[in-house]
Amino acid sequence: MERTVPPAPPDATAPTAPTEPATDACFPDVAGLLDGMPRQRNGTAVADLPREATPTAAVPVRRFQVPRVWRLLPTPTGTPFTFVYGAVLAAVSLVSAQLDPALVHTLHQGSSTDVAHLVRTPVLVLLASALWIAGGILSPYAVALLFVLTALERRIGGVRTAGVFLLGHVGATLATEVPIGVAVLVGHLPTSSLHRLDYGVSFGVAASLGALTGLLRPWLRWPLLALFGWILVTDLIAFTDPMTNWGHLIALSIGVSTWPLVRRWRQARQPLAVD
């Protein structure tokens, strides 16, 4: 009689190989099939949901800007120095137009920056002479002062604009009057040259224009500088008023020499620009 040996029961401690889920055996690539199908999320197809915007690099868009004409004129908030100074010059010009010409001539002599006054009261006459406009309120230098100082103050500020104006006004005055005083001392000029009438804002305007050209684009800077320089040289060649004409050229050169300084001021003021 043949004995049959029953098979040994499996060892519970022996490691068993991991079994794959039954779904993988029936569906070999369920995830791959689902990738090509619009899955559902809360009853809505995923493909129909809006995708989140991905951050992209900002591309600057240059738009055409309409020129703001009012920025050419001074305003109390945007250009306080030019606004107040222009108002004072206009008031002085209008009042002097109503006064007796003899009185106005006396006032001009009292504020003249001639050698005699510069020796006695230099600060007083240097300030007082800048309150008069030679030729009246409609003279070319009066109009230039309005636009040049406005443009310069919007770029570098009121205090610095006043500093550039005074630098040209004082520097060109001393550069022309001191040689006259020396020439009188050595006998090359008569004593009457010490009392030569000299007043007005033209030196300050010329220096401010020279400084402003350094802040303009080259296509505007060089033609403007060349035009103004040509006008000054033409006046000098005419030899009608050589001392004043030399003073204008000196003041323009003073303004041009401030280019590095006014450019630094403009860069420092750009974030604080006021309309």
XYZ file of N, CA, C and O in Angstrom, residues 169-245:
308
model
N 26.352 135.008 -12.597
C 26.169 136.449 -12.400
C 27.380 137.065 -11.692
O 27.931 138.086 -12.146
N 27.789 136.460 -10.606
C 28.907 137.001 -9.832
C 30.229 136.754 -10.543
O 31.087 137.652 -10.641
N 30.421 135.532 -11.053
C 31.693 135.199 -11.682
C 31.994 136.046 -12.900
O 33.116 136.567 -13.057
N 31.010 136.207 -13.790
C 31.242 137.006 -14.993
C 31.399 138.484 -14.661
O 32.171 139.206 -15.313
N 30.681 138.962 -13.630
C 30.824 140.369 -13.222
C 32.231 140.650 -12.717
O 32.873 141.640 -13.121
N 32.728 139.793 -11.840
C 34.085 140.002 -11.320
C 35.134 139.823 -12.412
O 36.152 140.533 -12.430
N 34.900 138.886 -13.331
C 35.871 138.637 -14.404
C 35.985 139.806 -15.360
O 37.024 139.958 -16.034
N 34.958 140.639 -15.442
C 35.022 141.791 -16.343
C 35.357 143.090 -15.609
O 35.991 143.986 -16.185
N 34.944 143.217 -14.366
C 35.170 144.471 -13.640
C 36.556 144.550 -13.011
O 37.153 145.638 -12.950
N 37.078 143.420 -12.546
C 38.419 143.447 -11.929
C 39.482 143.896 -12.929
O 40.330 144.749 -12.591
N 39.500 143.392 -14.167
C 40.477 143.920 -15.127
C 40.340 145.413 -15.388
O 41.347 146.101 -15.641
N 39.106 145.941 -15.340
C 38.919 147.378 -15.527
C 39.576 148.150 -14.383
O 40.261 149.167 -14.601
N 39.380 147.650 -13.149
C 40.015 148.308 -12.011
C 41.532 148.282 -12.113
O 42.207 149.286 -11.811
N 42.080 147.160 -12.561
C 43.540 147.066 -12.715
C 44.022 148.002 -13.817
O 45.061 148.679 -13.679
N 43.248 148.068 -14.912
C 43.646 148.944 -16.018
C 43.624 150.410 -15.604
O 44.460 151.212 -16.047
N 42.681 150.782 -14.737
C 42.641 152.161 -14.247
C 43.844 152.436 -13.348
O 44.459 153.527 -13.406
N 44.196 151.465 -12.519
C 45.335 151.651 -11.614
C 46.641 151.858 -12.374
O 47.481 152.675 -11.963
N 46.817 151.138 -13.469
C 48.077 151.243 -14.220
C 48.018 152.355 -15.254
O 49.007 152.594 -15.966
N 46.884 153.038 -15.380
C 46.792 154.172 -16.275
C 46.355 153.867 -17.684
O 46.402 154.759 -18.543
N 45.869 152.654 -17.964
C 45.431 152.338 -19.323
C 43.998 152.791 -19.595
O 43.593 152.897 -20.761
N 43.212 153.031 -18.555
C 41.845 153.495 -18.710
C 41.628 154.716 -17.829
O 42.270 154.863 -16.776
N 40.726 155.619 -18.209
C 40.454 156.806 -17.387
C 39.704 156.440 -16.111
O 39.101 155.358 -16.003
N 39.679 157.346 -15.172
C 39.015 157.116 -13.891
C 37.510 156.950 -14.061
O 36.851 156.279 -13.254
N 36.953 157.536 -15.093
C 35.505 157.425 -15.312
C 35.070 155.973 -15.550
O 33.889 155.642 -15.360
N 35.995 155.108 -15.934
C 35.648 153.699 -16.152
C 35.257 152.997 -14.861
O 34.607 151.948 -14.893
N 35.644 153.560 -13.716
C 35.279 152.959 -12.441
C 33.794 153.099 -12.141
O 33.278 152.410 -11.257
N 33.103 153.978 -12.843
C 31.677 154.232 -12.593
C 30.818 153.826 -13.799
O 29.730 154.367 -13.981
N 31.296 152.906 -14.543
C 30.545 152.466 -15.721
C 29.279 151.731 -15.289
O 29.329 150.849 -14.438
N 28.142 152.053 -15.909
C 26.856 151.474 -15.519
C 26.811 150.000 -15.938
O 27.068 149.655 -17.094
N 26.485 149.123 -14.962
C 26.452 147.675 -15.237
C 25.403 147.032 -14.328
O 25.549 147.005 -13.108
N 24.347 146.521 -14.926
C 23.279 145.853 -14.168
C 22.541 144.911 -15.108
O 22.707 144.948 -16.334
N 21.710 144.029 -14.531
C 20.898 143.136 -15.351
C 21.110 141.669 -15.017
O 21.972 141.297 -14.215
N 20.307 140.825 -15.672
C 20.299 139.388 -15.392
C 20.978 138.572 -16.482
O 20.986 137.340 -16.423
N 21.548 139.224 -17.474
C 22.030 138.501 -18.659
C 23.159 137.533 -18.340
O 23.225 136.436 -18.921
N 24.066 137.891 -17.414
C 25.158 136.978 -17.070
C 24.618 135.699 -16.430
O 25.052 134.593 -16.739
N 23.667 135.850 -15.529
C 23.078 134.673 -14.894
C 22.325 133.801 -15.877
O 22.359 132.566 -15.796
N 21.625 134.423 -16.836
C 20.890 133.659 -17.844
C 21.867 132.895 -18.739
O 21.634 131.723 -19.075
N 22.950 133.541 -19.144
C 23.932 132.873 -20.008
C 24.555 131.672 -19.309
O 24.737 130.607 -19.914
N 24.869 131.818 -18.027
C 25.433 130.690 -17.281
C 24.411 129.570 -17.116
O 24.754 128.383 -17.231
N 23.169 129.919 -16.861
C 22.122 128.901 -16.694
C 21.875 128.158 -18.004
O 21.653 126.940 -17.995
N 21.921 128.878 -19.119
C 21.761 128.215 -20.412
C 22.922 127.264 -20.686
O 22.725 126.145 -21.179
N 24.133 127.702 -20.354
C 25.279 126.817 -20.536
C 25.175 125.559 -19.703
O 25.501 124.463 -20.156
N 24.689 125.691 -18.451
C 24.515 124.515 -17.593
C 23.399 123.620 -18.112
O 23.506 122.386 -18.081
N 22.313 124.218 -18.599
C 21.169 123.433 -19.078
C 21.534 122.585 -20.293
O 21.062 121.450 -20.416
N 22.366 123.098 -21.178
C 22.715 122.330 -22.376
C 23.407 121.012 -22.026
O 23.313 120.047 -22.785
N 24.075 120.960 -20.895
C 24.716 119.716 -20.484
C 23.739 118.646 -20.069
O 24.113 117.479 -19.942
N 22.460 119.002 -19.850
C 21.442 118.044 -19.441
C 20.521 117.656 -20.592
O 19.626 116.833 -20.398
N 20.732 118.246 -21.759
C 19.879 117.963 -22.915
C 20.478 116.846 -23.752
O 21.672 116.520 -23.632
N 19.673 116.278 -24.632
C 20.163 115.261 -25.561
C 21.098 115.903 -26.581
O 20.933 117.075 -26.930
N 22.081 115.142 -27.095
C 23.071 115.738 -28.004
C 22.469 116.426 -29.215
O 22.990 117.452 -29.673
N 21.375 115.879 -29.768
C 20.798 116.481 -30.969
C 20.227 117.863 -30.692
O 20.050 118.673 -31.614
N 19.938 118.185 -29.422
C 19.474 119.520 -29.059
C 20.566 120.336 -28.388
O 20.606 121.571 -28.541
N 21.458 119.664 -27.666
C 22.499 120.359 -26.918
C 23.413 121.171 -27.824
O 23.591 122.375 -27.642
N 24.008 120.509 -28.808
C 25.035 121.162 -29.605
C 24.491 122.254 -30.525
O 25.098 123.328 -30.633
N 23.354 122.060 -31.208
C 22.811 123.182 -31.993
C 22.461 124.397 -31.136
O 22.711 125.541 -31.537
N 21.870 124.163 -29.950
C 21.513 125.280 -29.090
C 22.751 126.008 -28.587
O 22.801 127.256 -28.577
N 23.754 125.245 -28.201
C 24.989 125.853 -27.713
C 25.697 126.607 -28.829
O 26.228 127.714 -28.625
N 25.706 126.024 -30.030
C 26.363 126.679 -31.162
C 25.626 127.960 -31.560
O 26.257 128.984 -31.870
N 24.296 127.931 -31.547
C 23.521 129.116 -31.920
C 23.751 130.256 -30.941
O 24.008 131.404 -31.348
N 23.668 129.964 -29.655
C 23.854 131.017 -28.662
C 25.290 131.536 -28.682
O 25.529 132.747 -28.570
N 26.235 130.641 -28.829
C 27.629 131.069 -28.910
C 27.893 131.944 -30.126
O 28.642 132.928 -30.042
N 27.263 131.593 -31.252
C 27.430 132.405 -32.467
C 26.859 133.805 -32.273
O 27.444 134.802 -32.728
N 25.716 133.919 -31.595
C 25.128 135.231 -31.319
C 26.064 136.073 -30.450
O 26.273 137.274 -30.714
N 26.656 135.457 -29.434
C 27.551 136.201 -28.551
C 28.822 136.636 -29.272
O 29.301 137.764 -29.078
N 29.362 135.773 -30.100
C 30.577 136.135 -30.851
C 30.278 137.242 -31.848
O 31.080 138.162 -32.049
N 29.101 137.189 -32.483
C 28.711 138.248 -33.417
C 28.619 139.595 -32.712
O 29.070 140.628 -33.242
N 28.026 139.594 -31.499
C 27.956 140.837 -30.729
C 29.347 141.335 -30.351
O 29.596 142.560 -30.342
N 30.244 140.412 -30.045
C 31.601 140.818 -29.671
C 32.342 141.419 -30.865
O 33.073 142.409 -30.720
N 32.132 140.845 -32.038
C 32.784 141.374 -33.239
C 32.255 142.773 -33.572
O 33.004 143.648 -34.047
N 30.960 143.002 -33.319
C 30.385 144.328 -33.570
C 31.027 145.396 -32.697
O 31.039 146.582 -33.046
N 31.563 145.021 -31.531
C 32.337 145.895 -30.639
C 31.518 147.096 -30.163
O 32.026 148.196 -30.000
N 30.226 146.879 -29.951
C 29.390 147.952 -29.418
C 29.506 148.053 -27.900
O 29.460 149.155 -27.344
N 29.631 146.913 -27.225
C 29.773 146.888 -25.766
C 30.691 145.715 -25.413
O 30.234 144.678 -24.931
N 31.993 145.850 -25.656
C 32.901 144.698 -25.517
C 32.938 144.111 -24.111
O 33.033 142.898 -23.948
N 32.851 144.938 -23.076
C 32.928 144.391 -21.718
C 31.739 143.468 -21.430
O 31.907 142.353 -20.923
N 30.536 143.931 -21.782
C 29.352 143.103 -21.557
C 29.385 141.855 -22.428
O 29.006 140.764 -21.971
N 29.830 142.001 -23.670
C 29.879 140.851 -24.573
C 30.887 139.809 -24.093
O 30.613 138.600 -24.173
